[in-house]
CSV table of C-alpha atoms in Angstrom, one decimal:
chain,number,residue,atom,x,y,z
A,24,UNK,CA,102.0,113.9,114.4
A,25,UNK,CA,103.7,110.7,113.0
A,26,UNK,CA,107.3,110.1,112.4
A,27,UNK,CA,106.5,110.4,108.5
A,28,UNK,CA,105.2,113.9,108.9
A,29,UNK,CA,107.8,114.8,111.1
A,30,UNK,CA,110.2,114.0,108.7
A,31,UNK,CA,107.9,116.0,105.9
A,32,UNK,CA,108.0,118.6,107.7
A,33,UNK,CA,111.8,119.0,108.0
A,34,UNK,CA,112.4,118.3,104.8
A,35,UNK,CA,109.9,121.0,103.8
A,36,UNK,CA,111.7,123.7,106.0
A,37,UNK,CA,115.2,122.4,104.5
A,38,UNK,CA,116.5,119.9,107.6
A,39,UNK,CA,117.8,116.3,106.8
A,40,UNK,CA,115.7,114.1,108.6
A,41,UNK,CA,117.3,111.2,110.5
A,42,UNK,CA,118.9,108.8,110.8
A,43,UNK,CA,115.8,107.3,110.6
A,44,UNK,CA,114.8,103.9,111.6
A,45,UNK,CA,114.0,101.4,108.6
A,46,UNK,CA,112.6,98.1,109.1
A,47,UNK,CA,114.0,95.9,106.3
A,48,UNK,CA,112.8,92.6,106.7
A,49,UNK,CA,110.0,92.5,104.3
A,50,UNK,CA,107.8,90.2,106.0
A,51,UNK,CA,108.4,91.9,109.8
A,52,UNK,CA,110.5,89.1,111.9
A,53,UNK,CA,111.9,90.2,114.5
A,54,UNK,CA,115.5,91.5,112.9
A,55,UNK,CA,117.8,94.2,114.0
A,56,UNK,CA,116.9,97.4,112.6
A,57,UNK,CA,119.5,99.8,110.5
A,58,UNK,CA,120.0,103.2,110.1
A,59,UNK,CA,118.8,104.6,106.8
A,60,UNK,CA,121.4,108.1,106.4
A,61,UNK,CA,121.1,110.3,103.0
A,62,UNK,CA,124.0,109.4,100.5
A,63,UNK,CA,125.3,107.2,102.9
A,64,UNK,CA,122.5,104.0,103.3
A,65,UNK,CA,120.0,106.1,101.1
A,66,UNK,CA,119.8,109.0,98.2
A,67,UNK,CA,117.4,112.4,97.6
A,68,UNK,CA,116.1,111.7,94.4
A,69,UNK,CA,114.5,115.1,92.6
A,70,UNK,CA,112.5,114.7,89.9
A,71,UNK,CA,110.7,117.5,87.3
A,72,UNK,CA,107.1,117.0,86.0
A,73,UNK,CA,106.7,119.8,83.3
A,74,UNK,CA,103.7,120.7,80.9
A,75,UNK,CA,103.5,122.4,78.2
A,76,UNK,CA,100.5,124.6,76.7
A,77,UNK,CA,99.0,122.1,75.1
A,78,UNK,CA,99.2,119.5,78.4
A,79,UNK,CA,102.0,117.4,77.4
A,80,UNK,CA,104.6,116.0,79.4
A,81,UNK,CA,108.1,116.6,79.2
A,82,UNK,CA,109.8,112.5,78.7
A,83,UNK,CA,113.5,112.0,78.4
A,84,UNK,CA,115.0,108.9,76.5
A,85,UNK,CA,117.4,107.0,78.7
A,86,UNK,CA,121.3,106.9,77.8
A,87,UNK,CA,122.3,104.5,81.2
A,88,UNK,CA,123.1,101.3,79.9
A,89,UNK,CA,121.1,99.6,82.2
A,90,UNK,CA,117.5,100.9,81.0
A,91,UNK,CA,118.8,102.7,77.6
A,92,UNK,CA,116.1,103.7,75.1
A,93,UNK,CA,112.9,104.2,77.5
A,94,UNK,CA,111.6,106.8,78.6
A,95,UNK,CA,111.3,108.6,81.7
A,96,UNK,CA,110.9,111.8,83.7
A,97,UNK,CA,114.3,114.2,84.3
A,98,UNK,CA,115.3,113.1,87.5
A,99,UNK,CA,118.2,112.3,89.5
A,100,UNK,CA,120.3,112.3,92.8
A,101,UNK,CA,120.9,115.2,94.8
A,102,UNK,CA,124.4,115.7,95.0
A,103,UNK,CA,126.2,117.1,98.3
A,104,UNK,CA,125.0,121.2,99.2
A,105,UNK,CA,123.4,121.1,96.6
A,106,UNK,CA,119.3,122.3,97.1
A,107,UNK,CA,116.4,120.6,96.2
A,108,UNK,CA,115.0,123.4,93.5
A,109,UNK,CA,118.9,123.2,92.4
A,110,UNK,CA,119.1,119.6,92.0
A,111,UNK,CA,116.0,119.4,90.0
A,112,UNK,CA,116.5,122.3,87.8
A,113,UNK,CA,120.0,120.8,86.8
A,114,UNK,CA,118.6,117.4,86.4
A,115,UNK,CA,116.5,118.9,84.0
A,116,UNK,CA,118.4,120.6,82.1
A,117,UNK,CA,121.2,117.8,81.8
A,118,UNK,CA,118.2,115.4,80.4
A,119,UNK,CA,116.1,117.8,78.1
A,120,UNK,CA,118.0,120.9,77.6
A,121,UNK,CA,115.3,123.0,79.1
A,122,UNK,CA,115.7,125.3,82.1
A,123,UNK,CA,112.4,125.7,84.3
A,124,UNK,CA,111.5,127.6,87.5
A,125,UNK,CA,110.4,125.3,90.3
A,126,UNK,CA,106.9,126.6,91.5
A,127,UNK,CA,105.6,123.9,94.0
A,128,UNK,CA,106.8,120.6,95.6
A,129,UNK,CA,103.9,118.0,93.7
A,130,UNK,CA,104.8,115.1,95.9
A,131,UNK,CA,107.1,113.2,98.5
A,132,UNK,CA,107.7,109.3,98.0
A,133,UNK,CA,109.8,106.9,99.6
A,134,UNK,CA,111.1,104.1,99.0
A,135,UNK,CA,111.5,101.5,101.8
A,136,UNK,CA,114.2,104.2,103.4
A,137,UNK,CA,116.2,103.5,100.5
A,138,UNK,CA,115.5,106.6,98.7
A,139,UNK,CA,112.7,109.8,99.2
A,140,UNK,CA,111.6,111.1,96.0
A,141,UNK,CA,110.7,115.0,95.7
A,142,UNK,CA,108.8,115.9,92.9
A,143,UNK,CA,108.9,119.6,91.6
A,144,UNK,CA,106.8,121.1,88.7
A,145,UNK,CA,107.4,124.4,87.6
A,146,UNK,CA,107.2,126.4,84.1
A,147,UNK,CA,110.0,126.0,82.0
A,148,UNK,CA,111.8,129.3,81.5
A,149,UNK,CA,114.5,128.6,78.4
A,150,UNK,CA,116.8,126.2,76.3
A,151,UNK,CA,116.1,124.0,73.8
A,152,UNK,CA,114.8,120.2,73.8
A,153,UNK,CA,117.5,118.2,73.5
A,154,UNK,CA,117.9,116.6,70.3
A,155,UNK,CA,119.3,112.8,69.2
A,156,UNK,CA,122.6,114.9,67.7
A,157,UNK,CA,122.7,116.1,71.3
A,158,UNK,CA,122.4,112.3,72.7
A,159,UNK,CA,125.0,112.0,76.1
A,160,UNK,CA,125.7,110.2,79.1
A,161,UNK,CA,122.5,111.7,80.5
A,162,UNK,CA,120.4,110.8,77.9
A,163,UNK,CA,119.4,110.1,74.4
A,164,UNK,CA,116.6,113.3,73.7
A,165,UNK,CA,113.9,114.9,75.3
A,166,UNK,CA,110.4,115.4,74.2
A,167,UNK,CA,107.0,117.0,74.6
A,168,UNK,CA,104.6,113.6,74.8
A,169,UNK,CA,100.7,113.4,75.4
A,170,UNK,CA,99.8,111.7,78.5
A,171,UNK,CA,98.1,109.4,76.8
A,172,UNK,CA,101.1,108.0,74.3
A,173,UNK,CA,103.4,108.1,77.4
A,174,UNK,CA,100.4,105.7,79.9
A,175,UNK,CA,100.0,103.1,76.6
A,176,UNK,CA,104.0,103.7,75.8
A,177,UNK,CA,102.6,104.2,72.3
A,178,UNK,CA,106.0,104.2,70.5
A,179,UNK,CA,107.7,104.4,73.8
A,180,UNK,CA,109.0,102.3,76.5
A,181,UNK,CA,108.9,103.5,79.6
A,182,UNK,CA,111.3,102.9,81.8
A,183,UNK,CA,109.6,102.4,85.1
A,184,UNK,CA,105.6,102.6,85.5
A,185,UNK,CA,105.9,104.3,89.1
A,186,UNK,CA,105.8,107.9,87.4
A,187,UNK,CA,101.9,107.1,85.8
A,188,UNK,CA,100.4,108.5,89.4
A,189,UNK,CA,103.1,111.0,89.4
A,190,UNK,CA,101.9,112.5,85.7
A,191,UNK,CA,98.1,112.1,86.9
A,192,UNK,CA,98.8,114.0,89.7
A,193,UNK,CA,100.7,116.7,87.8
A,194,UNK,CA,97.7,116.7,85.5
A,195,UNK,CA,95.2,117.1,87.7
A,196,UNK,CA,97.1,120.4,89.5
A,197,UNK,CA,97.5,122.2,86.1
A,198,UNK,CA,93.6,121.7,85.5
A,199,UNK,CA,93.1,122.9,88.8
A,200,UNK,CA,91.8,126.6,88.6
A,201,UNK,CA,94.5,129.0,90.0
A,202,UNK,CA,92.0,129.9,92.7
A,203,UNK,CA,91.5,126.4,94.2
A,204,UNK,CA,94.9,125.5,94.2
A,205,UNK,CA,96.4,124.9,97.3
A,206,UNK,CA,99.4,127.4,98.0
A,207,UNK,CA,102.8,126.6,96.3
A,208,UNK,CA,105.1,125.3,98.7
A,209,UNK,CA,108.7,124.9,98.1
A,210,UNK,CA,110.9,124.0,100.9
A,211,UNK,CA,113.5,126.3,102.1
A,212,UNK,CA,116.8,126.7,100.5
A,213,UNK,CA,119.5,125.7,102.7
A,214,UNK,CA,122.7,123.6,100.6
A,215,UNK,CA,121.9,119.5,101.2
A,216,UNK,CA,125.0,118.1,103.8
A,217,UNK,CA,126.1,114.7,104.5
């Protein structure tokens, strides 16, 4: 088993991997290494891709200065004992209004040890889409977009391209008949320490 799916793995069952060992010379010199360590040297991102009936995706409009006005999935940094399915389901909430149940972890990415990115999709269980009257620090509105409109930003800018494979992905599992989807797998809820 590599390193990487060692790491999976623990985060899976709820451990913090690490410190783990990040080579960040882009071109691999010889350099010393350092010690990528969640929320200290790197951040738990969570992030919610949600459907609805008729296969859209929920988007958010960005309020951050920095990227304000494009769109984006809800997503977010895991703050301190806080779990995974807790992070994302407030995440989601704070940026579209919506409350959703977690079903299965879609995906793991990281970034260069800077950041790991868990992925949850799940069926949304209340609230209401937040609305431009509603606009906040955490964003502007939410919506309910066709995949297509959101991969051509079709009236939208998107903030970051990175989520395209993470839509396609999410697509692809909701087509999926319920009895050749793999099992759900969530990890296990134990609070996220420093």
């Amino acid at each position: 088993m590599s390193e990487a799916e060692a790491d999976l793995l623990k985060i899976l069952s709820g451990e913090t991997p690490g410190p783990f060992v990040c080579d960040l010379d882009p071109i691999g010199a010889d350099s010393d290494k350092e010690h990528v360590i969640a929320k200290k040297t790197a951040g738990w991102i969570v992030c919610g891709v949600l459907q609805n009936d008729q296969g859209q995706v929920l988007m958010m409009q960005e309020a951050k200065r920095s990227c304000r006005g494009t769109w984006y999935l809800p997503a977010g940094r895991v703050e301190p004992n806080e779990t995974f399915q807790e992070g994302v389901c407030r995440e989601v909430e704070e940026e579209t209004g919506l409350t959703f149940e977690p079903s299965t972890l879609l995906m793991v990415d990281v970034n260069g040890g800077h950041w790991a990115r868990l992925t949850f999709t799940g069926t949304v269980t209340g609230g209401q889409l937040k609305t431009p009257a509603e606009a906040d620090g955490e964003s502007l509105q939410a919506r309910w977009c066709n995949v297509q409109d959101v991969k051509t930003e079709n009236d939208m800018p998107i903030r970051a391209k990175d989520i395209f494979p993470i839509i396609d992905l999410a697509v692809q599992h909701q087509s999926t008949p319920e009895s050749q989807k793999p099992p759900c797998v969530l990890p296990v809820l134990q609070p996220h320490k420093l």
